[in-house]
CSV table of C-alpha atoms in Angstrom, one decimal:
chain,number,residue,atom,x,y,z
Y,152,MET,CA,-38.5,-14.9,-14.9
Y,153,PRO,CA,-39.0,-11.4,-13.5
Y,154,THR,CA,-35.8,-9.5,-13.1
Y,155,TYR,CA,-34.6,-9.3,-9.8
Y,156,ASP,CA,-34.9,-5.5,-8.3
Y,157,LEU,CA,-32.7,-4.7,-5.7
Y,158,HIS,CA,-34.1,-1.7,-4.9
Y,159,ALA,CA,-37.2,-2.8,-4.0
Y,160,ALA,CA,-35.6,-5.3,-1.8
Y,161,LEU,CA,-33.8,-2.6,0.0
Y,162,SER,CA,-37.0,-0.6,0.5
Y,163,LYS,CA,-38.8,-3.8,2.3
Y,164,LEU,CA,-35.9,-4.2,4.7
Y,165,ASP,CA,-36.9,-4.0,8.5
Y,166,ARG,CA,-36.9,-0.7,9.8
Y,167,ASP,CA,-34.3,-1.1,12.5
Y,168,ILE,CA,-31.7,-2.6,9.7
Y,169,ARG,CA,-32.1,0.6,7.5
Y,170,ASP,CA,-31.7,2.9,10.7
Y,171,LYS,CA,-28.6,0.9,11.3
Y,172,LEU,CA,-27.1,0.9,7.8
Y,173,ALA,CA,-28.1,4.8,7.9
Y,174,HIS,CA,-26.3,5.7,10.8
Y,175,HIS,CA,-22.9,3.7,9.4
Y,176,GLY,CA,-22.7,5.7,6.1
Y,177,PHE,CA,-24.7,3.2,3.9
Y,178,SER,CA,-25.3,4.0,0.5
Y,179,PRO,CA,-27.9,2.1,-1.3
Y,180,GLU,CA,-27.3,4.1,-4.8
Y,181,ARG,CA,-23.9,2.6,-4.4
Y,182,LEU,CA,-24.8,-0.9,-3.6
Y,183,GLU,CA,-27.1,-0.9,-6.6
Y,184,ARG,CA,-24.5,0.1,-9.1
Y,185,PHE,CA,-22.3,-2.6,-7.4
Y,186,ALA,CA,-25.3,-5.2,-7.5
Y,187,ALA,CA,-25.7,-4.3,-11.6
Y,188,THR,CA,-22.2,-5.0,-12.4
Y,189,LEU,CA,-22.3,-8.7,-11.1
Y,190,ALA,CA,-25.8,-9.1,-12.9
Y,191,GLU,CA,-24.1,-7.8,-16.3
Y,192,SER,CA,-21.2,-9.9,-16.0
Y,193,GLY,CA,-23.1,-12.8,-18.3
Y,194,THR,CA,-20.8,-15.7,-19.0
Y,195,GLN,CA,-17.6,-14.0,-17.6
Y,196,THR,CA,-16.1,-16.5,-14.5
Y,197,ALA,CA,-16.3,-14.5,-11.3
Y,198,GLU,CA,-12.3,-14.5,-11.4
Y,199,THR,CA,-12.1,-13.0,-14.5
Y,200,ARG,CA,-14.6,-10.1,-13.4
Y,201,ARG,CA,-12.8,-9.6,-10.1
Y,202,ASP,CA,-9.4,-9.3,-12.0
Y,203,ALA,CA,-10.6,-7.0,-14.3
Y,204,ARG,CA,-12.2,-4.7,-11.5
Y,205,ASN,CA,-9.3,-5.1,-9.1
Y,206,ARG,CA,-6.0,-5.8,-10.7
Y,207,VAL,CA,-3.9,-2.6,-12.3
Y,208,ALA,CA,-2.8,-3.1,-16.2
Y,209,SER,CA,1.3,-2.9,-15.2
Y,210,ALA,CA,3.4,-2.3,-12.5
Y,211,GLU,CA,7.1,-1.8,-11.6
Y,212,PRO,CA,9.5,-2.0,-8.4
Y,213,PRO,CA,10.5,1.1,-6.4
Y,214,ARG,CA,13.3,2.7,-7.6
Y,215,PRO,CA,16.5,3.4,-5.8
Y,216,GLY,CA,16.3,5.8,-3.3
Y,217,GLU,CA,12.6,6.0,-3.3
Y,218,ILE,CA,12.5,4.2,0.0
Y,219,GLU,CA,14.1,6.1,3.0
Y,220,ASP,CA,15.3,4.8,6.1
Y,221,ALA,CA,13.5,6.3,9.3
Y,222,PRO,CA,15.6,9.2,10.8
Y,223,ARG,CA,17.2,7.9,14.5
Y,224,ASP,CA,19.1,10.7,15.8
Y,225,ASP,CA,18.1,14.0,14.1
Y,226,ALA,CA,17.7,16.5,16.8
Y,227,ALA,CA,16.3,19.0,14.4
Y,228,ALA,CA,13.5,16.9,13.3
Y,229,ARG,CA,13.0,15.5,17.0
Y,230,ALA,CA,12.6,19.0,18.0
Y,231,LEU,CA,10.3,20.0,15.3
Y,232,GLY,CA,7.9,17.2,15.9
Y,233,LEU,CA,7.9,18.2,19.7
Y,234,ASP,CA,7.1,21.6,19.0
Y,235,ALA,CA,4.1,20.5,16.6
Y,236,LEU,CA,2.8,18.5,19.4
Y,237,ARG,CA,2.9,21.4,22.0
Y,238,GLU,CA,1.1,23.2,19.5
Y,239,GLY,CA,-1.8,21.0,19.3
Y,240,LYS,CA,-1.0,20.2,15.3
Y,241,LEU,CA,-1.4,16.4,15.9
Y,242,ALA,CA,-4.5,14.1,16.4
Y,243,PHE,CA,-3.7,10.2,16.5
Y,244,CYS,CA,-6.1,8.1,15.4
Y,245,VAL,CA,-6.5,4.1,15.6
Y,246,MET,CA,-8.4,1.8,13.7
Y,247,ALA,CA,-10.5,-0.7,15.8
Y,248,GLY,CA,-13.5,-1.5,13.8
Y,249,GLY,CA,-14.1,-4.4,11.1
Y,250,MET,CA,-16.1,-7.5,12.2
Y,251,ALA,CA,-14.8,-8.6,15.6
Y,252,THR,CA,-14.0,-12.2,14.2
Y,253,ARG,CA,-10.3,-12.9,14.3
Y,254,MET,CA,-9.6,-12.8,18.0
Y,255,GLY,CA,-12.0,-15.7,19.1
Y,256,GLY,CA,-15.2,-13.1,18.7
Y,257,VAL,CA,-13.6,-10.6,21.3
Y,258,VAL,CA,-13.1,-7.0,20.1
Y,259,THR,CA,-9.8,-6.8,19.3
Y,260,ALA,CA,-9.2,-3.3,21.3
Y,261,LEU,CA,-10.1,-5.2,24.5
Y,262,VAL,CA,-7.7,-8.2,24.2
Y,263,GLU,CA,-5.2,-8.1,26.8
Y,264,ASP,CA,-1.3,-7.6,25.3
Y,265,ALA,CA,1.8,-9.1,27.0
Y,266,ALA,CA,1.7,-6.3,29.6
Y,267,GLU,CA,-1.5,-7.6,30.8
Y,268,MET,CA,-3.7,-4.7,29.9
Y,269,PRO,CA,-5.9,-4.6,26.9
Y,270,PHE,CA,-4.9,-2.9,23.3
Y,271,LEU,CA,-7.1,0.0,24.1
Y,272,ASP,CA,-5.6,0.5,27.7
Y,273,VAL,CA,-2.3,0.8,25.9
Y,274,ARG,CA,-3.5,3.4,23.6
Y,275,LEU,CA,-4.9,5.2,26.4
Y,276,HIS,CA,-1.8,5.2,28.2
Y,277,GLU,CA,0.1,6.2,25.3
Y,278,ASN,CA,-1.8,9.2,25.0
Y,279,ALA,CA,-1.5,10.1,28.4
Y,280,LEU,CA,2.1,10.2,28.2
Y,281,ALA,CA,2.2,12.2,24.5
Y,282,SER,CA,-0.1,14.5,26.4
Y,283,LYS,CA,2.0,15.2,29.3
Y,284,ARG,CA,4.7,15.8,27.1
Y,285,ALA,CA,2.8,18.0,24.9
Y,286,GLY,CA,1.5,20.2,28.0
Y,287,ARG,CA,-2.0,19.5,26.3
Y,288,PRO,CA,-4.5,17.0,25.1
Y,289,VAL,CA,-3.4,15.2,22.0
Y,290,PRO,CA,-6.6,14.2,20.5
Y,291,LEU,CA,-7.2,10.5,20.1
Y,292,TRP,CA,-9.8,9.3,17.8
Y,293,ILE,CA,-10.8,5.7,17.6
Y,294,MET,CA,-12.3,4.2,14.5
Y,295,THR,CA,-15.1,1.5,15.6
Y,296,SER,CA,-17.6,-0.3,13.7
Y,297,ALA,CA,-21.1,-2.0,14.0
Y,298,ALA,CA,-19.5,-4.9,15.8
Y,299,THR,CA,-16.9,-2.9,17.9
Y,300,ASP,CA,-18.6,0.4,18.7
Y,301,GLU,CA,-21.0,-0.6,21.8
Y,302,ALA,CA,-18.0,-2.5,23.5
Y,303,ILE,CA,-15.4,0.2,23.0
Y,304,ARG,CA,-17.5,2.8,24.1
Y,305,ALA,CA,-18.7,1.3,27.2
Y,306,ALA,CA,-14.9,0.5,27.9
Y,307,LEU,CA,-14.0,4.1,27.6
Y,308,LYS,CA,-16.8,5.0,30.0
Y,309,GLU,CA,-15.7,2.5,32.4
Y,310,ARG,CA,-12.3,4.0,32.4
Y,311,ASP,CA,-13.4,7.5,32.4
Y,312,ALA,CA,-11.3,8.4,29.4
Y,313,PRO,CA,-10.8,12.2,29.1
Y,314,PRO,CA,-13.0,14.2,26.6
Y,315,HIS,CA,-10.2,14.4,23.9
Y,316,VAL,CA,-10.8,10.8,23.4
Y,317,ARG,CA,-13.5,10.5,20.6
Y,318,THR,CA,-15.0,7.2,18.9
Y,319,PHE,CA,-16.4,7.7,15.4
Y,320,VAL,CA,-17.9,4.8,13.4
Y,321,GLN,CA,-16.8,3.4,10.0
Y,322,ASP,CA,-19.5,2.2,7.3
Y,323,LEU,CA,-21.7,-0.8,6.9
Y,324,SER,CA,-22.9,-2.3,3.8
Y,325,LEU,CA,-24.8,-5.5,2.8
Y,326,ARG,CA,-23.4,-8.6,1.4
Y,327,LEU,CA,-24.6,-9.6,-2.1
Y,328,THR,CA,-24.6,-13.0,-4.2
Y,329,GLU,CA,-22.6,-13.6,-7.3
Y,330,ARG,CA,-25.9,-12.8,-9.4
Y,331,GLY,CA,-26.4,-9.5,-7.8
Y,332,GLU,CA,-29.0,-10.1,-5.2
Y,333,LEU,CA,-29.5,-9.6,-1.6
Y,334,PHE,CA,-27.3,-12.4,0.3
Y,335,THR,CA,-28.8,-13.7,3.3
Y,336,ASP,CA,-27.5,-15.6,6.0
Y,337,ALA,CA,-28.2,-19.0,7.5
Y,338,GLN,CA,-31.2,-17.3,9.5
Y,339,GLY,CA,-32.7,-15.6,6.1
Y,340,LYS,CA,-31.3,-12.3,7.1
Y,341,PRO,CA,-29.4,-9.7,5.0
Y,342,SER,CA,-26.1,-10.1,5.8
Y,343,THR,CA,-23.7,-6.9,7.1
Y,344,TYR,CA,-20.1,-6.2,7.0
Y,345,ALA,CA,-17.5,-3.3,7.8
Y,346,THR,CA,-16.2,-2.2,4.3
Y,347,GLY,CA,-12.9,-1.7,5.1
Y,348,HIS,CA,-10.3,0.6,6.5
Y,349,GLY,CA,-10.8,2.8,3.6
Y,350,ASP,CA,-13.7,3.8,5.4
Y,351,LEU,CA,-11.5,6.4,7.3
Y,352,PRO,CA,-11.4,9.5,5.8
Y,353,ASP,CA,-15.3,9.6,4.8
Y,354,ALA,CA,-15.9,8.6,8.4
Y,355,LEU,CA,-14.0,11.3,10.3
Y,356,LEU,CA,-15.8,13.6,7.7
Y,357,ARG,CA,-19.2,12.5,9.1
Y,358,SER,CA,-18.1,12.8,12.4
Y,359,GLY,CA,-16.7,16.2,12.1
Y,360,LEU,CA,-13.5,15.5,14.1
Y,361,LEU,CA,-11.5,16.1,11.1
Y,362,ALA,CA,-12.8,19.6,10.3
Y,363,GLU,CA,-13.0,20.6,14.3
Y,364,HIS,CA,-9.1,19.7,14.2
Y,365,VAL,CA,-8.3,21.9,11.3
Y,366,ARG,CA,-10.3,24.9,12.6
Y,367,ALA,CA,-8.2,24.5,15.8
Y,368,GLY,CA,-5.1,24.7,13.9
Y,369,GLY,CA,-4.5,20.9,13.3
Y,370,GLU,CA,-2.2,19.8,10.8
Y,371,TYR,CA,-1.5,16.1,11.1
Y,372,VAL,CA,-3.1,12.9,11.8
Y,373,TRP,CA,-1.4,9.8,12.5
Y,374,ILE,CA,-3.2,6.5,11.8
Y,375,THR,CA,-2.7,3.2,12.6
Y,376,ASN,CA,-4.1,-0.3,13.5
Y,377,VAL,CA,-5.2,-0.6,17.2
Y,378,ASP,CA,-3.4,-4.2,17.3
Y,379,ASN,CA,0.0,-3.1,16.0
Y,380,LEU,CA,1.5,-2.0,19.2
Y,381,GLY,CA,4.8,-0.8,17.7
Y,382,ALA,CA,3.3,2.2,15.9
Y,383,THR,CA,2.9,5.0,18.3
Y,384,LEU,CA,3.7,8.8,18.4
Y,385,ASP,CA,7.3,9.7,17.6
Y,386,ASP,CA,8.6,13.1,17.8
Y,387,THR,CA,11.4,12.5,15.3
Y,388,LEU,CA,9.3,10.7,12.8
Y,389,LEU,CA,6.4,13.9,12.9
Y,390,GLY,CA,9.2,16.5,12.5
Y,391,PHE,CA,10.7,14.4,9.7
Y,392,PHE,CA,7.2,14.5,7.9
Y,393,ALA,CA,6.8,18.2,8.7
Y,394,ARG,CA,9.9,18.8,7.2
Y,395,SER,CA,9.6,16.9,4.0
Y,396,GLY,CA,6.5,19.1,2.6
Y,397,LYS,CA,4.8,15.5,1.1
Y,398,GLU,CA,1.0,15.4,2.2
Y,399,LEU,CA,1.3,11.6,3.6
Y,400,MET,CA,4.1,9.3,4.9
Y,401,VAL,CA,3.7,5.3,4.8
Y,402,GLU,CA,5.8,3.5,7.3
Y,403,VAL,CA,7.0,0.3,5.4
Y,404,THR,CA,9.2,-2.6,6.8
Y,405,ASP,CA,11.5,-5.4,5.5
Y,406,LYS,CA,9.5,-8.4,4.3
Y,407,LEU,CA,10.3,-11.6,6.0
Y,408,GLU,CA,9.6,-15.2,4.7
Y,409,ASN,CA,5.6,-15.7,4.3
Y,410,ASP,CA,4.9,-12.0,5.0
Y,411,ARG,CA,2.0,-10.8,2.7
Y,412,GLY,CA,0.7,-7.4,2.5
Y,413,GLY,CA,0.6,-4.1,0.2
Y,414,ILE,CA,3.8,-3.4,-1.5
Y,415,PRO,CA,5.1,0.0,-2.8
Y,416,VAL,CA,5.0,-0.3,-7.0
Y,417,HIS,CA,4.9,2.3,-9.7
Y,418,ALA,CA,1.3,2.0,-11.3
Y,419,ALA,CA,-1.1,4.4,-13.2
Y,420,GLY,CA,1.5,7.1,-12.9
Y,421,ALA,CA,2.3,7.1,-8.9
Y,422,LEU,CA,4.3,5.3,-6.6
Y,423,GLN,CA,1.4,3.4,-4.6
Y,424,VAL,CA,0.6,0.8,-2.0
Y,425,LEU,CA,-1.1,-1.9,-3.9
Y,426,GLU,CA,-2.2,-5.4,-2.2
Y,427,GLU,CA,-1.2,-8.5,-3.9
Y,428,PHE,CA,-5.0,-9.0,-5.3
Y,429,ARG,CA,-4.3,-6.0,-7.2
Y,430,LEU,CA,-0.8,-6.7,-8.7
Y,431,PRO,CA,-0.7,-7.8,-12.6
Y,432,LYS,CA,-1.0,-11.6,-12.9
Y,433,GLY,CA,3.1,-12.9,-13.1
Y,434,PHE,CA,4.3,-9.6,-11.1
Y,435,ASP,CA,7.2,-11.1,-8.5
Y,436,ALA,CA,6.1,-9.6,-5.6
Y,437,SER,CA,9.5,-10.9,-4.1
Y,438,GLN,CA,11.2,-8.0,-5.9
Y,439,VAL,CA,9.8,-5.6,-3.4
Y,440,THR,CA,11.6,-5.9,-0.3
Y,441,VAL,CA,9.3,-3.8,2.1
Y,442,PHE,CA,5.6,-3.9,2.9
Y,443,ASN,CA,3.2,-1.4,4.3
Y,444,THR,CA,2.7,-1.4,7.7
Y,445,ASN,CA,-1.0,0.5,7.4
Y,446,THR,CA,0.4,3.1,9.8
Y,447,PHE,CA,0.0,6.5,7.8
Y,448,LEU,CA,0.9,10.2,8.9
Y,449,VAL,CA,-1.0,12.5,6.7
Y,450,ARG,CA,-1.9,16.3,6.7
Y,451,ALA,CA,-4.9,17.4,7.8
Y,452,ARG,CA,-6.3,19.8,5.2
Y,453,PRO,CA,-5.3,17.9,2.3
Y,454,LEU,CA,-7.3,14.7,3.9
Y,455,LEU,CA,-10.1,17.0,4.8
Y,456,GLU,CA,-10.2,18.4,1.1
Y,457,SER,CA,-9.7,15.2,-0.7
Y,458,LYS,CA,-11.8,14.6,-3.7
Y,459,LEU,CA,-10.5,11.0,-4.2
Y,460,GLU,CA,-13.1,8.6,-5.9
Y,461,TRP,CA,-12.5,5.5,-3.9
Y,462,THR,CA,-12.4,2.2,-5.5
Y,463,PHE,CA,-14.3,-0.5,-4.2
Y,464,PHE,CA,-12.7,-4.0,-4.7
Y,465,GLU,CA,-14.7,-7.1,-5.0
Y,466,VAL,CA,-14.0,-9.5,-2.5
Y,467,GLN,CA,-15.5,-13.1,-2.5
Y,468,LYS,CA,-16.2,-14.8,1.2
Y,469,LYS,CA,-17.8,-17.8,2.4
Y,470,VAL,CA,-20.7,-16.8,4.9
Y,471,ASP,CA,-22.6,-19.7,6.4
Y,472,GLY,CA,-21.4,-22.3,3.9
Y,473,LYS,CA,-22.4,-19.9,1.0
Y,474,THR,CA,-20.5,-17.8,-1.6
Y,475,ALA,CA,-21.1,-14.1,-0.9
Y,476,VAL,CA,-19.6,-11.0,-2.6
Y,477,GLN,CA,-18.6,-7.8,-0.9
Y,478,PHE,CA,-17.0,-4.5,-1.9
Y,479,GLU,CA,-14.2,-3.1,0.4
Y,480,ARG,CA,-11.9,-0.2,0.0
Y,481,LEU,CA,-8.4,0.2,1.2
Y,482,LEU,CA,-7.0,3.6,3.2
Y,483,GLN,CA,-3.6,3.0,1.4
Y,484,GLU,CA,-5.4,4.1,-1.7
Y,485,LEU,CA,-4.4,7.6,-0.6
Y,486,THR,CA,-0.8,7.0,-1.9
Y,487,ARG,CA,-2.2,6.9,-5.3
Y,488,VAL,CA,-3.3,10.8,-5.0
Y,489,MET,CA,-1.3,12.2,-2.5
Y,490,THR,CA,2.5,13.1,-2.7
Y,491,THR,CA,4.0,10.4,-0.3
Y,492,VAL,CA,7.1,9.6,1.4
Y,493,TYR,CA,8.1,6.1,2.2
Y,494,LEU,CA,9.6,5.3,5.5
Y,495,ARG,CA,11.5,1.9,6.1
Y,496,VAL,CA,10.9,1.4,10.2
Y,497,PRO,CA,12.1,-1.1,12.3
Y,498,ARG,CA,10.4,-4.4,13.3
Y,499,ALA,CA,13.0,-5.6,15.8
Y,500,GLY,CA,14.2,-4.3,19.2
Y,501,SER,CA,12.8,-2.3,21.6
Y,502,GLY,CA,12.4,0.6,18.9
Y,503,ALA,CA,10.0,-1.7,16.7
Y,504,ARG,CA,7.3,0.0,14.9
Y,505,PHE,CA,5.7,-3.0,13.5
Y,506,LEU,CA,4.2,-5.5,16.0
Y,507,PRO,CA,1.0,-6.7,14.4
Y,508,VAL,CA,-1.4,-9.3,16.3
Y,509,LYS,CA,-3.8,-10.6,14.1
Y,510,ASP,CA,-5.1,-13.6,16.1
Y,511,PRO,CA,-4.4,-15.2,19.6
Y,512,ASP,CA,-1.6,-17.5,18.1
Y,513,GLU,CA,0.3,-14.8,16.9
Y,514,LEU,CA,-0.6,-12.6,20.2
Y,515,GLU,CA,1.2,-15.9,22.2
Y,516,ARG,CA,4.2,-15.8,19.8
Y,517,ARG,CA,4.9,-12.0,20.1
Y,518,ARG,CA,4.5,-11.6,23.9
Y,519,PRO,CA,8.1,-11.4,24.7
Y,520,GLU,CA,8.6,-8.7,21.6
Y,521,ILE,CA,5.7,-6.7,22.7
Y,522,LYS,CA,6.6,-6.6,26.5
Y,523,ALA,CA,10.1,-5.3,26.1
Y,524,VAL,CA,8.7,-2.5,23.3
Y,525,LEU,CA,6.0,-1.6,26.0
Y,526,ASP,CA,8.5,-1.5,28.9
Y,527,ALA,CA,10.7,0.8,27.1
Y,528,ARG,CA,7.7,2.9,26.0
Y,529,LEU,CA,5.3,3.2,28.7
Y,530,ARG,CA,8.0,4.3,31.2
């Protein structure tokens, strides 16, 4: 039986899909390397192979004092943060990419929240208030994907968004079979997917936005999910981070029953955020009482100059009733290489900074909380 040639298969793709992939940062060489590891796995089970690739060898919970509480009444930090805002040092970035599947096929950024406005409009309104407070435009960057870019750009045009509101696209790749061959969908076509929010630094570099920000004197980038309506710009937290001297701030919050997400643990010489699928088997995640909200404040120049060799994690998906393999990366891997401060933020009350909305049912449950937070914030 002839050996499968992925390189040849990629070269035979239709021109339109090749152009689309190229526009979204696709690396054929990277995919071929991933495919080779699948083809060479031999008698290894898929689970064994994934564990070897994804899991760390050992992990320990954070030590006392390593998770700090968010400051509340710190006038000096608030003044420092407001000065940074007025001096144009901050850009705010929301992640609005992915495959647009969680909200019933509607692009999440365009779903209406409890204030009866789409998430995107909340972010635009927040930005207008921040820009007014700063006395200058605060750059607002929106990371889109192949599945969300057209709709979001059309919505921004319809709303006549100001020029400091910019979009950039995350990566796109192709799914593989468990043997390392191109996976095809029910129509016999190659199956594409967005490769995770860890795309953000590379996508920002491609866009030129980060370099432009640094050249203009920008020092910080605040990053959060478009659907976490609790996470917004806060002068006190900005000042706290500026004063910390750290390269990265991670917002964590107290875990409740059934919460799942990345947690801070000591692994490979650093206190870093790891998803549960990366933890050693047998590690009791419940001993860590906080988890990552996927909101980060990062210094712009270290992000621009980072030489991080990203880890792509193997993930198994069911697509059209068949098993597909895709490789994804996670933004929290920045915690492995950057000096990091972990800040516990509230998830209840009008000052809540963690109000995720992952599906229509959760949106309905959270409407009262979201309304209270937005009523307080958008005045």
